[in-house]
Amino acid sequence: MPIRKIIHVDMDCFYAAVETKHRPELRGKPVGIGGPAQSRSVLCTANYEARKFKVKAAMPTSMALRLCPGLILIPPHFELYKEESRAVHEIFSRFTSKIEPLSLDEAYLDVTDCTAMSGSATLIAKEIRRLIQQERHLTASAGISINKFVAKVASDWNKPNGQFVVKPEEVGGFVKELVVEKIFGVGPVTAKKMHSLGLMTCADIQSQSLLQMTRWFGARGIELKNLAQGIDTRPVESGSERKSLTVEETFPVDLPGLEQGLQAIPALYQSWAERMRTNAGLGEIRGFVVKVKYFDFKTMTHEMASPSWPSIQDFKKLLSEVWTRRSDPIRLIGLGVRLGKPLNSENLDLDLDLNMNLNLFARTS
Ligand code: TTP
Ligand code: MG
């Protein structure tokens, strides 16, 4: 396979930037997007002026106002964000058709075969950012490298309004320094397990044998070791045939009862919600599912058809139902969703819902 050229583009403080663009009097002032403090809502995002006060996405509005009393609070206008997202997507499409949207404000582009800007991914990213600024009066940051994982991490390096290139020969050194939380698919559950095993950075994983990694993480150990070495072969996909997205956890000691099983759900849910957000081209939700593997390795699953984003409570209910069918020590719990037809770029509502639901989750946790 030739060396790929992957760009990850991420708009800067997206919702806040769109709002300030329409209201120039807000420029230079701290702005947060979200509902009022009395409604116990949380912020969708905040601009960089507000971030100086440690105000950030998913923070309760009341806390944000305590940190930054001058914070200007604006309710979200999703139609505006969708419109900008489409326009930015159209700019991407002038360079390549291999575009994988991750959410309204983020996408991967595969520009390996692109001939614009003499085929330089660095210059293509620069040009895309210039066009976004010129045509939409918004800024974006970009990461450029040989795969999705490294490009995504790199897009945060010179944020806001900057870009960062990790050349092929620099990939190994770049990933070494990263904390394990940066690895694609590593949510709080896996990160906690890694920490307990003394794995704090990708370098720590690099120094483990493949055998050790598979002992600790099963088949997933291979993928984790690869990523920790900067190896990521996932293609940039404009649509996905993914049929489900689930996460699972094998417990160090079997859980003796339903109560302990129910207690394990929130952390799994958070990990799953993260995977939903970081996965591209997701289909529509068709239903949700819980899987239980018992001490004797026998597995039972239970699922419910539903088009909407499941809650922690939904998964708890399914687990309780599995438990009524078989009440034995639990070795593993998995949870997730069944997915249907893929979204296309004109239908980004789900991504929007994902963000909103993450906020809901943040509120209830
Ligand atoms: P992000 O790209 O994570 O954040 P951002 O664009 O606001 O800021 P950054 O400059 O760091 O990229 O998310 C994009 C949009 O998604 C964000 O503007 C609002 C929305 N969002 C939520 O609604 N809830 C959340 O918890 C997060 C993280 C984002
Ligand atoms: Mg962003």
mmCIF file of C-alpha atoms in Angstrom, residues 30-251:
data_model
loop_
_atom_site.group_PDB
_atom_site.id
_atom_site.type_symbol
_atom_site.label_atom_id
_atom_site.label_comp_id
_atom_site.label_asym_id
_atom_site.label_seq_id
_atom_site.Cartn_x
_atom_site.Cartn_y
_atom_site.Cartn_z
ATOM 1 C CA PRO A 30 -16.335 34.979 26.500
ATOM 2 C CA VAL A 31 -19.248 33.068 24.932
ATOM 3 C CA GLY A 32 -20.819 29.767 25.921
ATOM 4 C CA ILE A 33 -23.438 27.831 23.956
ATOM 5 C CA GLY A 34 -26.118 26.170 26.062
ATOM 6 C CA GLY A 35 -29.305 26.542 28.036
ATOM 7 C CA PRO A 36 -29.747 28.760 31.102
ATOM 8 C CA ALA A 37 -28.254 27.823 34.472
ATOM 9 C CA GLN A 38 -31.679 27.331 36.077
ATOM 10 C CA SER A 39 -32.476 24.509 33.647
ATOM 11 C CA ARG A 40 -29.525 22.466 34.951
ATOM 12 C CA SER A 41 -28.282 22.243 31.384
ATOM 13 C CA VAL A 42 -24.676 21.849 30.284
ATOM 14 C CA LEU A 43 -22.638 23.771 27.720
ATOM 15 C CA CYS A 44 -22.282 22.478 24.170
ATOM 16 C CA THR A 45 -19.071 24.432 23.812
ATOM 17 C CA ALA A 46 -17.368 27.707 24.689
ATOM 18 C CA ASN A 47 -15.142 30.052 22.706
ATOM 19 C CA TYR A 48 -11.434 30.419 23.413
ATOM 20 C CA GLU A 49 -11.947 33.593 25.468
ATOM 21 C CA ALA A 50 -14.192 31.610 27.836
ATOM 22 C CA ARG A 51 -11.753 28.670 27.883
ATOM 23 C CA LYS A 52 -9.189 30.976 29.539
ATOM 24 C CA PHE A 53 -11.489 30.741 32.584
ATOM 25 C CA LYS A 54 -11.459 26.911 32.332
ATOM 26 C CA VAL A 55 -14.985 26.905 30.917
ATOM 27 C CA LYS A 56 -15.472 23.941 28.555
ATOM 28 C CA ALA A 57 -17.956 21.710 26.736
ATOM 29 C CA ALA A 58 -20.232 19.463 28.814
ATOM 30 C CA MET A 59 -19.772 21.654 31.900
ATOM 31 C CA PRO A 60 -22.967 22.592 33.775
ATOM 32 C CA THR A 61 -23.918 26.146 32.857
ATOM 33 C CA SER A 62 -24.092 27.060 36.531
ATOM 34 C CA MET A 63 -20.471 26.027 37.057
ATOM 35 C CA ALA A 64 -19.375 27.875 33.904
ATOM 36 C CA LEU A 65 -20.968 31.061 35.227
ATOM 37 C CA ARG A 66 -19.198 30.641 38.555
ATOM 38 C CA LEU A 67 -15.840 30.321 36.774
ATOM 39 C CA CYS A 68 -16.569 33.135 34.352
ATOM 40 C CA PRO A 69 -19.277 35.527 35.634
ATOM 41 C CA GLY A 70 -19.051 37.582 32.426
ATOM 42 C CA LEU A 71 -19.874 34.578 30.244
ATOM 43 C CA ILE A 72 -22.382 35.423 27.523
ATOM 44 C CA LEU A 73 -24.769 32.509 27.200
ATOM 45 C CA ILE A 74 -26.389 31.750 23.854
ATOM 46 C CA PRO A 75 -28.913 28.973 23.193
ATOM 47 C CA PRO A 76 -27.881 26.658 20.329
ATOM 48 C CA HIS A 77 -29.163 27.193 16.775
ATOM 49 C CA PHE A 78 -28.632 23.807 15.176
ATOM 50 C CA GLU A 79 -29.929 24.831 11.755
ATOM 51 C CA LEU A 80 -27.138 27.397 11.484
ATOM 52 C CA TYR A 81 -24.501 24.823 12.406
ATOM 53 C CA LYS A 82 -25.839 22.337 9.884
ATOM 54 C CA GLU A 83 -25.780 24.949 7.171
ATOM 55 C CA GLU A 84 -22.145 25.824 7.913
ATOM 56 C CA SER A 85 -21.259 22.154 8.105
ATOM 57 C CA ARG A 86 -22.667 21.556 4.623
ATOM 58 C CA ALA A 87 -20.799 24.535 3.207
ATOM 59 C CA VAL A 88 -17.514 23.378 4.725
ATOM 60 C CA HIS A 89 -18.155 19.887 3.395
ATOM 61 C CA GLU A 90 -18.615 21.345 -0.059
ATOM 62 C CA ILE A 91 -15.184 22.981 0.236
ATOM 63 C CA PHE A 92 -13.676 19.578 1.104
ATOM 64 C CA SER A 93 -15.355 18.045 -1.927
ATOM 65 C CA ARG A 94 -13.410 20.369 -4.252
ATOM 66 C CA PHE A 95 -10.289 18.384 -3.320
ATOM 67 C CA THR A 96 -11.465 14.785 -2.840
ATOM 68 C CA SER A 97 -14.558 12.604 -2.709
ATOM 69 C CA LYS A 98 -13.012 10.517 0.072
ATOM 70 C CA ILE A 99 -14.517 12.443 2.955
ATOM 71 C CA GLU A 100 -15.592 10.831 6.197
ATOM 72 C CA PRO A 101 -17.581 13.165 8.442
ATOM 73 C CA LEU A 102 -17.211 12.452 12.151
ATOM 74 C CA SER A 103 -19.615 15.081 13.368
ATOM 75 C CA LEU A 104 -20.877 18.432 12.141
ATOM 76 C CA ASP A 105 -17.477 20.022 12.578
ATOM 77 C CA GLU A 106 -14.969 17.254 11.962
ATOM 78 C CA ALA A 107 -13.968 15.089 9.024
ATOM 79 C CA TYR A 108 -11.231 12.916 7.646
ATOM 80 C CA LEU A 109 -10.082 13.444 4.074
ATOM 81 C CA ASP A 110 -7.962 11.013 2.101
ATOM 82 C CA VAL A 111 -5.999 13.142 -0.373
ATOM 83 C CA THR A 112 -3.546 10.428 -1.459
ATOM 84 C CA ASP A 113 -4.707 10.684 -5.077
ATOM 85 C CA CYS A 114 -5.361 14.411 -5.066
ATOM 86 C CA THR A 115 -3.370 16.401 -7.617
ATOM 87 C CA ALA A 116 -4.239 19.912 -6.373
ATOM 88 C CA MET A 117 -1.430 21.935 -4.741
ATOM 89 C CA SER A 118 1.114 19.632 -6.416
ATOM 90 C CA GLY A 119 -0.305 16.783 -4.346
ATOM 91 C CA SER A 120 1.031 18.237 -1.077
ATOM 92 C CA ALA A 121 -1.303 17.300 1.799
ATOM 93 C CA THR A 122 0.198 20.105 3.868
ATOM 94 C CA LEU A 123 -0.677 22.685 1.228
ATOM 95 C CA ILE A 124 -4.120 21.147 0.586
ATOM 96 C CA ALA A 125 -4.933 21.445 4.311
ATOM 97 C CA LYS A 126 -3.707 25.043 4.299
ATOM 98 C CA GLU A 127 -5.797 25.849 1.254
ATOM 99 C CA ILE A 128 -8.912 24.228 2.719
ATOM 100 C CA ARG A 129 -8.486 26.271 5.887
ATOM 101 C CA ARG A 130 -7.934 29.416 3.855
ATOM 102 C CA LEU A 131 -11.114 28.799 1.855
ATOM 103 C CA ILE A 132 -13.128 28.122 5.014
ATOM 104 C CA GLN A 133 -11.933 31.420 6.442
ATOM 105 C CA GLN A 134 -12.485 33.350 3.226
ATOM 106 C CA GLU A 135 -15.899 31.934 2.339
ATOM 107 C CA ARG A 136 -17.412 31.106 5.723
ATOM 108 C CA HIS A 137 -15.541 33.482 8.065
ATOM 109 C CA LEU A 138 -14.759 30.579 10.361
ATOM 110 C CA THR A 139 -11.459 29.015 11.369
ATOM 111 C CA ALA A 140 -10.488 25.369 11.315
ATOM 112 C CA SER A 141 -7.493 23.376 12.487
ATOM 113 C CA ALA A 142 -5.997 20.390 10.710
ATOM 114 C CA GLY A 143 -3.769 17.418 11.340
ATOM 115 C CA ILE A 144 -1.899 15.831 8.462
ATOM 116 C CA SER A 145 -0.286 12.412 8.535
ATOM 117 C CA ILE A 146 -0.291 8.897 7.102
ATOM 118 C CA ASN A 147 -3.350 7.591 8.962
ATOM 119 C CA LYS A 148 -6.529 8.627 10.744
ATOM 120 C CA PHE A 149 -5.347 8.141 14.318
ATOM 121 C CA VAL A 150 -2.239 10.296 13.986
ATOM 122 C CA ALA A 151 -3.957 12.943 11.835
ATOM 123 C CA LYS A 152 -6.735 13.333 14.404
ATOM 124 C CA VAL A 153 -4.386 13.734 17.330
ATOM 125 C CA ALA A 154 -2.262 16.157 15.303
ATOM 126 C CA SER A 155 -5.195 18.439 14.518
ATOM 127 C CA ASP A 156 -5.274 19.409 18.211
ATOM 128 C CA TRP A 157 -1.593 20.344 18.299
ATOM 129 C CA ASN A 158 -1.831 23.833 16.802
ATOM 130 C CA LYS A 159 -5.418 24.596 17.663
ATOM 131 C CA PRO A 160 -7.061 27.076 17.131
ATOM 132 C CA ASN A 161 -6.500 28.151 13.520
ATOM 133 C CA GLY A 162 -3.414 26.067 12.929
ATOM 134 C CA GLN A 163 -2.210 22.795 11.514
ATOM 135 C CA PHE A 164 0.355 20.171 12.372
ATOM 136 C CA VAL A 165 2.076 17.691 10.101
ATOM 137 C CA VAL A 166 3.447 14.355 11.272
ATOM 138 C CA LYS A 167 5.673 13.046 8.492
ATOM 139 C CA PRO A 168 5.923 9.286 7.922
ATOM 140 C CA GLU A 169 9.325 9.083 9.582
ATOM 141 C CA GLU A 170 8.084 11.088 12.581
ATOM 142 C CA VAL A 171 5.054 8.910 13.378
ATOM 143 C CA GLY A 172 6.860 6.524 15.755
ATOM 144 C CA GLY A 173 8.310 9.337 17.842
ATOM 145 C CA PHE A 174 5.062 11.306 17.803
ATOM 146 C CA VAL A 175 2.889 8.513 19.211
ATOM 147 C CA LYS A 176 5.438 7.519 21.869
ATOM 148 C CA GLU A 177 4.687 10.579 23.954
ATOM 149 C CA LEU A 178 0.897 10.248 23.787
ATOM 150 C CA VAL A 179 -1.088 9.281 26.866
ATOM 151 C CA VAL A 180 -3.183 6.136 26.343
ATOM 152 C CA GLU A 181 -6.409 8.177 26.444
ATOM 153 C CA LYS A 182 -5.453 9.579 23.029
ATOM 154 C CA ILE A 183 -5.555 6.129 21.390
ATOM 155 C CA PHE A 184 -8.533 5.654 19.123
ATOM 156 C CA GLY A 185 -11.285 3.745 20.936
ATOM 157 C CA VAL A 186 -9.727 3.970 24.390
ATOM 158 C CA GLY A 187 -12.429 5.317 26.678
ATOM 159 C CA PRO A 188 -12.397 5.679 30.449
ATOM 160 C CA VAL A 189 -12.948 1.949 31.061
ATOM 161 C CA THR A 190 -9.969 0.779 29.007
ATOM 162 C CA ALA A 191 -7.834 3.708 30.188
ATOM 163 C CA LYS A 192 -8.489 2.768 33.802
ATOM 164 C CA LYS A 193 -7.521 -0.813 33.123
ATOM 165 C CA MET A 194 -4.360 0.328 31.338
ATOM 166 C CA HIS A 195 -3.389 2.578 34.222
ATOM 167 C CA SER A 196 -3.833 -0.270 36.674
ATOM 168 C CA LEU A 197 -1.408 -2.275 34.525
ATOM 169 C CA GLY A 198 1.116 0.574 34.542
ATOM 170 C CA LEU A 199 0.396 1.594 30.949
ATOM 171 C CA MET A 200 0.302 5.387 30.896
ATOM 172 C CA THR A 201 1.670 6.269 27.461
ATOM 173 C CA CYS A 202 1.928 4.663 24.041
ATOM 174 C CA ALA A 203 5.608 4.047 24.794
ATOM 175 C CA ASP A 204 4.524 1.847 27.716
ATOM 176 C CA ILE A 205 2.366 -0.207 25.330
ATOM 177 C CA GLN A 206 5.101 -0.328 22.691
ATOM 178 C CA SER A 207 7.389 -2.036 25.180
ATOM 179 C CA GLN A 208 4.878 -4.818 25.856
ATOM 180 C CA SER A 209 4.940 -7.990 23.776
ATOM 181 C CA LEU A 210 1.967 -8.778 21.580
ATOM 182 C CA LEU A 211 1.381 -11.868 23.679
ATOM 183 C CA GLN A 212 1.174 -9.808 26.856
ATOM 184 C CA MET A 213 -1.228 -7.349 25.219
ATOM 185 C CA THR A 214 -3.534 -10.161 24.069
ATOM 186 C CA ARG A 215 -3.392 -11.712 27.524
ATOM 187 C CA TRP A 216 -4.601 -8.432 28.978
ATOM 188 C CA PHE A 217 -6.980 -7.251 26.267
ATOM 189 C CA GLY A 218 -7.900 -10.334 24.246
ATOM 190 C CA ALA A 219 -8.039 -9.910 20.466
ATOM 191 C CA ARG A 220 -8.256 -6.157 20.933
ATOM 192 C CA GLY A 221 -4.694 -6.220 22.281
ATOM 193 C CA ILE A 222 -3.386 -6.477 18.711
ATOM 194 C CA GLU A 223 -5.252 -3.377 17.576
ATOM 195 C CA LEU A 224 -4.158 -1.466 20.675
ATOM 196 C CA LYS A 225 -0.527 -2.408 20.188
ATOM 197 C CA ASN A 226 -0.681 -1.380 16.521
ATOM 198 C CA LEU A 227 -2.221 1.982 17.324
ATOM 199 C CA ALA A 228 0.336 2.592 20.061
ATOM 200 C CA GLN A 229 3.004 2.130 17.384
ATOM 201 C CA GLY A 230 1.232 4.561 15.059
ATOM 202 C CA ILE A 231 -0.098 1.809 12.788
ATOM 203 C CA ASP A 232 -3.700 2.378 11.714
ATOM 204 C CA THR A 233 -4.967 0.907 8.454
ATOM 205 C CA ARG A 234 -8.589 2.053 8.764
ATOM 206 C CA PRO A 235 -9.656 3.531 5.434
ATOM 207 C CA VAL A 236 -11.385 6.888 5.091
ATOM 208 C CA GLU A 237 -14.969 5.857 4.396
ATOM 209 C CA SER A 238 -17.714 8.133 3.168
ATOM 210 C CA GLY A 239 -20.369 5.601 4.166
ATOM 211 C CA SER A 240 -20.144 2.658 6.476
ATOM 212 C CA GLU A 241 -21.557 -0.833 6.380
ATOM 213 C CA ARG A 242 -21.197 -1.069 10.126
ATOM 214 C CA LYS A 243 -24.111 -3.052 11.513
ATOM 215 C CA SER A 244 -23.562 -2.327 15.171
ATOM 216 C CA LEU A 245 -21.381 -0.423 17.560
ATOM 217 C CA THR A 246 -20.835 -2.061 20.906
ATOM 218 C CA VAL A 247 -18.312 -2.002 23.718
ATOM 219 C CA GLU A 248 -17.630 -4.717 26.234
ATOM 220 C CA GLU A 249 -15.689 -5.264 29.376
ATOM 221 C CA THR A 250 -14.323 -8.483 30.853
ATOM 222 C CA PHE A 251 -14.141 -8.058 34.589
#
